[in-house]
Coordinates of C-alpha atoms in Angstrom, one line a residue:
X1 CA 130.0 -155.9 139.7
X2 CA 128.2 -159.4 139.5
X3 CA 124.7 -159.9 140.2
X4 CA 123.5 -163.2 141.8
X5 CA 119.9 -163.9 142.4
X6 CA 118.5 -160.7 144.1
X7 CA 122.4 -159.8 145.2
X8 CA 124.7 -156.9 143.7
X9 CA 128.2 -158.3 144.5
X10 CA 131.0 -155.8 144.0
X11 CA 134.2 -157.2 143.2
X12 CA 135.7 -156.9 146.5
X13 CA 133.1 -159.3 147.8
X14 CA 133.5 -161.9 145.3
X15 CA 136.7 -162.1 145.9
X16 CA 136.4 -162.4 149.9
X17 CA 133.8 -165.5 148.9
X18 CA 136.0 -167.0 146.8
X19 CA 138.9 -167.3 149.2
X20 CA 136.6 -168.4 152.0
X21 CA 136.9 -165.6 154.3
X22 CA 134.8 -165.5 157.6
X23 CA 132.9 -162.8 156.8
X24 CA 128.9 -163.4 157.7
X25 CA 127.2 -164.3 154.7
X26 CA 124.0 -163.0 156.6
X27 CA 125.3 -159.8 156.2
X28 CA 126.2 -160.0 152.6
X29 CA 122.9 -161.5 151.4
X30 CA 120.7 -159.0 153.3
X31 CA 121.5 -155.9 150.9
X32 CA 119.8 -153.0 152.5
X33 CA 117.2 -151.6 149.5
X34 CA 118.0 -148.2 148.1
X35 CA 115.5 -146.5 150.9
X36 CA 117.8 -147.8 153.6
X37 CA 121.0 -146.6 151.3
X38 CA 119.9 -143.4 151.0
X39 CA 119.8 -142.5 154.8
X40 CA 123.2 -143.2 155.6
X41 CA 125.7 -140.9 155.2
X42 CA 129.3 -142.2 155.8
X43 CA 130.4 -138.9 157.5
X44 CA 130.2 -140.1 161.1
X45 CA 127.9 -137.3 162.0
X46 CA 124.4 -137.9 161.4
X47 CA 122.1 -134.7 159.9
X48 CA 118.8 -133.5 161.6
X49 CA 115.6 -133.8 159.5
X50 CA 115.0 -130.7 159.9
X51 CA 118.3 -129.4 158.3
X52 CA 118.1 -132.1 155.6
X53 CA 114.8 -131.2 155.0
X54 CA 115.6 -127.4 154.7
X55 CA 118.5 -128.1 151.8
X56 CA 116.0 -130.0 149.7
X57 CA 113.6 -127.3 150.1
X58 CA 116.4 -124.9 149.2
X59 CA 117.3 -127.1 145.9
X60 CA 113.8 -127.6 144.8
X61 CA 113.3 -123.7 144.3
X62 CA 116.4 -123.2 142.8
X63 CA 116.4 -125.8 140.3
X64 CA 112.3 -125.3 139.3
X65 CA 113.1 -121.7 139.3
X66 CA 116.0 -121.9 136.5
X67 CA 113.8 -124.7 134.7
X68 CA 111.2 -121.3 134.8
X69 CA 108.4 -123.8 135.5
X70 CA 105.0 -121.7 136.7
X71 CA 105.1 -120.4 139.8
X72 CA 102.3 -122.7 141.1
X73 CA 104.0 -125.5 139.9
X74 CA 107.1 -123.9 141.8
X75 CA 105.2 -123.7 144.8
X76 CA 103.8 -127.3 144.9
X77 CA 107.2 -128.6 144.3
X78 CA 108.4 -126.7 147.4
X79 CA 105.6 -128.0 149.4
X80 CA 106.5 -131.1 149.0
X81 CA 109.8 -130.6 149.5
X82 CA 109.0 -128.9 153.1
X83 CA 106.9 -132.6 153.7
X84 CA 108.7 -135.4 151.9
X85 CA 110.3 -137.0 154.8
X86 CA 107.8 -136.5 157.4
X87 CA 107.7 -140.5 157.7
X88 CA 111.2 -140.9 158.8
X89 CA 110.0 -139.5 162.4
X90 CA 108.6 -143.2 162.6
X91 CA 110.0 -144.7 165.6
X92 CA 112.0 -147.6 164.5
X93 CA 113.2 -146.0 161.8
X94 CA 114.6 -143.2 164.3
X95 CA 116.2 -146.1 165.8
X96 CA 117.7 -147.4 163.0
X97 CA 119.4 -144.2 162.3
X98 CA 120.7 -144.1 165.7
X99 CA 122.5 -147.3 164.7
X100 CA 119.6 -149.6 166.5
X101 CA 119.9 -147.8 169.6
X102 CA 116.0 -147.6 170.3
X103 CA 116.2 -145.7 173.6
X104 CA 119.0 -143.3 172.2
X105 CA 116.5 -142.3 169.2
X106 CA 113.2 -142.0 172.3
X107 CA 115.5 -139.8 174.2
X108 CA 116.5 -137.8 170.8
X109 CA 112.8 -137.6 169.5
X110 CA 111.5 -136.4 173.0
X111 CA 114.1 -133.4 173.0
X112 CA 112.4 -132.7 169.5
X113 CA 115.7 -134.1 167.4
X114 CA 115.1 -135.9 164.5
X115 CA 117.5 -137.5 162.3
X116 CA 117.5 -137.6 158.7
X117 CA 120.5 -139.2 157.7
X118 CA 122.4 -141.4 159.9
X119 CA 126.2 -141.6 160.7
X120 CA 126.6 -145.2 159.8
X121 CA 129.2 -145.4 156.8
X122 CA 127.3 -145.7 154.0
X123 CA 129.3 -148.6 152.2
X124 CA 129.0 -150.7 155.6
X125 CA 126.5 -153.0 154.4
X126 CA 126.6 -155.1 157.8
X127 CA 126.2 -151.9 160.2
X128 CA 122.8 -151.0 158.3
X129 CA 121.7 -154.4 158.6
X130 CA 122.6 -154.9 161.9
X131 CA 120.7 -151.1 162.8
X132 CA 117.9 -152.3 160.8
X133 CA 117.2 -155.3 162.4
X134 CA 118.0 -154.0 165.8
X135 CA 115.4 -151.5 165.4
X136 CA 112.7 -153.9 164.3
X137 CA 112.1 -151.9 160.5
X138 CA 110.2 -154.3 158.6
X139 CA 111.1 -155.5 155.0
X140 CA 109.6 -153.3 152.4
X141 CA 109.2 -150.3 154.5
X142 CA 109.1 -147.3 152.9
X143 CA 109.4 -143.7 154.5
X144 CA 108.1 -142.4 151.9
X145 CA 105.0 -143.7 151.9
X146 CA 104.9 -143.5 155.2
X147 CA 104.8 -139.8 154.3
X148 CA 102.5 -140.0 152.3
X149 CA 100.0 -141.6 154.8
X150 CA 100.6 -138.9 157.4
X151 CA 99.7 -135.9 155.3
X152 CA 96.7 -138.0 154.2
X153 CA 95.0 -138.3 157.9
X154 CA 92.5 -136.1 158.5
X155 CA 94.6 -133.8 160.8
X156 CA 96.1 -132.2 158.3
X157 CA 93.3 -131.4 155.7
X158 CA 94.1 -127.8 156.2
X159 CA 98.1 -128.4 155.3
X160 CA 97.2 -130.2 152.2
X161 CA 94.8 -127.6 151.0
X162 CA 97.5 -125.1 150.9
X163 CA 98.9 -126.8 147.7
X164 CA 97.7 -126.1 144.5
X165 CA 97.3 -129.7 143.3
X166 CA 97.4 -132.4 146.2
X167 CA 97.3 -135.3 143.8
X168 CA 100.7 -134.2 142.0
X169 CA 102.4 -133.1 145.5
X170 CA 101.5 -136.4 147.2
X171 CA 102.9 -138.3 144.3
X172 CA 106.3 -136.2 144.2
X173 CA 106.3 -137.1 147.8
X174 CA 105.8 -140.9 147.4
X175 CA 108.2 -141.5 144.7
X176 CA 110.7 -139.6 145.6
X177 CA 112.9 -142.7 145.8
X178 CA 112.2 -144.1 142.5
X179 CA 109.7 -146.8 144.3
X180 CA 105.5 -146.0 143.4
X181 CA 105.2 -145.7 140.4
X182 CA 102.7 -146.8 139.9
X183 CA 102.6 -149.3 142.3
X184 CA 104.8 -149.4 145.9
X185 CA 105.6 -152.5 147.9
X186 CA 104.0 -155.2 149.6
X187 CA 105.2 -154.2 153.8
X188 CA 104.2 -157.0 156.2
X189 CA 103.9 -154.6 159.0
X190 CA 101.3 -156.5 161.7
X191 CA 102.6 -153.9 164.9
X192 CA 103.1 -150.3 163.4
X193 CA 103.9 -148.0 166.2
X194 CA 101.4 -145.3 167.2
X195 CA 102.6 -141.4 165.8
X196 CA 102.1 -139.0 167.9
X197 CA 105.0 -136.3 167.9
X198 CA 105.0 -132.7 166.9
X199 CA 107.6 -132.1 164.1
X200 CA 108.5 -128.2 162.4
X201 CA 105.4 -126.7 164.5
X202 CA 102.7 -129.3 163.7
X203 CA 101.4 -132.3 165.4
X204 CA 101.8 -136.2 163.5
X205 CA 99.4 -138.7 164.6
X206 CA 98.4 -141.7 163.7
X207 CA 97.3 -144.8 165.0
X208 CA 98.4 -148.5 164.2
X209 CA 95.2 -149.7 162.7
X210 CA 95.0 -146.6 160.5
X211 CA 98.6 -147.3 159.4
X212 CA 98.2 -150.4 158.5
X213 CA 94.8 -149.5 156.7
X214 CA 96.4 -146.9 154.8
X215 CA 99.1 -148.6 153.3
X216 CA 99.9 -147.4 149.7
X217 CA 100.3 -151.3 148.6
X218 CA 96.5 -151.6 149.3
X219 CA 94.5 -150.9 145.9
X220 CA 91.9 -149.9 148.4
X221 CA 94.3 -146.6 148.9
X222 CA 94.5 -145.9 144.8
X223 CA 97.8 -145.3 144.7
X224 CA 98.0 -146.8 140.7
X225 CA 95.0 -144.9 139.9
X226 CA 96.7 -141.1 141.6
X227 CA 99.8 -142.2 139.5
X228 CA 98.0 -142.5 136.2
X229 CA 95.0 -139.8 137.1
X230 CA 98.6 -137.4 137.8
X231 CA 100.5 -139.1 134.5
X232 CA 97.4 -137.7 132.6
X233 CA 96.8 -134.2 133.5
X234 CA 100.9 -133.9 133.2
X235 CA 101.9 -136.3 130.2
X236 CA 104.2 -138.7 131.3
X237 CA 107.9 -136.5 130.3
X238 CA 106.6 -133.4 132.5
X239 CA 106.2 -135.5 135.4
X240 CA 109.1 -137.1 134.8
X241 CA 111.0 -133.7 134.6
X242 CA 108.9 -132.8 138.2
X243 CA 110.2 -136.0 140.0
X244 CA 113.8 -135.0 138.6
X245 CA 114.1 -131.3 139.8
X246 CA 112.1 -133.0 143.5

């Protein structure tokens, strides 16, 4: 692998520069980031939220449990499990899964199916750009933060008092990529969508101005200061071990 600039060139396409090939250099230099990676799955059939959700769920206990962490610690780790990808029922980012198709995904979310991994390939660089851009996802947008936002709006105070420690469960949720700690990325997002779907028995909403307000970029939101308040109560290797076995 070379890297050049902000690009990560394997050799294969250095060598299809070097000999001048046709290939759309658009699509080379727009690398999707590891959010977009992660949420394509090569197989050719795409997998439900729901079910992905469910296996996560099902590895979090099982590896937390053989770790023989304390059982509310076991319990928080499930919760947020259960919650992590809540902000991948977004609507363009539905669309992008459904390969840019935006009226494919509306039909698929109104029948209640969700995706959580797409079928694009998930070393076709040029399909995830092309379903990203067709489905208007902005740069820097993370689900996971979107996730984070969600279980954050007043709707579903009850949901997040059923944890044990919200601040720790939020931030498993948010970095669950890697990205937020402790600070997440700048997202230009002007036009969010509205939210207002009902996902695993309980109703999403929120608006666009609260979604741009509560973006985890904004120092307003804290995000920095529930990543160190979190770090200190857990010392820095235990949360490290938490965010592994998540």
């Amino acid at each position: 692998f070379a890297i050049i600039g902000s690009r990560r060139l394997s050799t294969d396409m250095i060598l299809k520069e070097t000999h001048g090939t046709t290939e759309d250099r658009t699509e080379l230099e727009e690398t999707p980031d590891e959010d977009d990676a992660s949420s394509f799955v090569g197989s050719g059939s795409p997998v439900l939220l729901g079910d992905h959700t469910d296996g996560v769920v099902e590895h979090a206990q099982q590896y937390a449990r053989l770790a023989e962490l304390p059982p509310t610690l076991i319990e928080d780790l499930e919760w947020a499990a259960c919650w992590h990808d809540v902000g991948k029922v977004d609507p363009r980012f539905q669309a992008m899964l459904h390969a840019g198709d935006e009226i494919e995904a509306l039909l698929a979310m109104k029948s209640g199916r969700f995706l959580g991994k797409s079928g694009i390939p998930a070393n076709d660089r040029a399909a995830q750009n092309r379903a990203r851009r067709l489905a208007g996802v902005p740069k820097g947008f993370r689900h996971e933060a979107l996730s984070v936002i969600l279980l954050r709006q007043p709707e579903q105070a009850e949901l997040l008092a059923q944890v044990n420690d919200p601040d720790l469960a939020l931030l498993l949720i948010g970095t669950h990529h890697g990205v937020g700690r402790p600070t997440h990325p700048v997202c230009v997002d002007e036009d969010p969508p509205e939210i207002d779907i009902e996902w695993r028995g309980r109703p999403w909403r929120a608006s666009a101005e609260s979604r741009k307000r509560d973006q985890l970029f904004r120092l307003e939101n804290d995000w920095p200061g529930l990543f160190a308040r979190v770090s200190g109560r857990y010392g820095i290797w235990k949360l490290a071990w938490c965010e592994a076995l998540f």
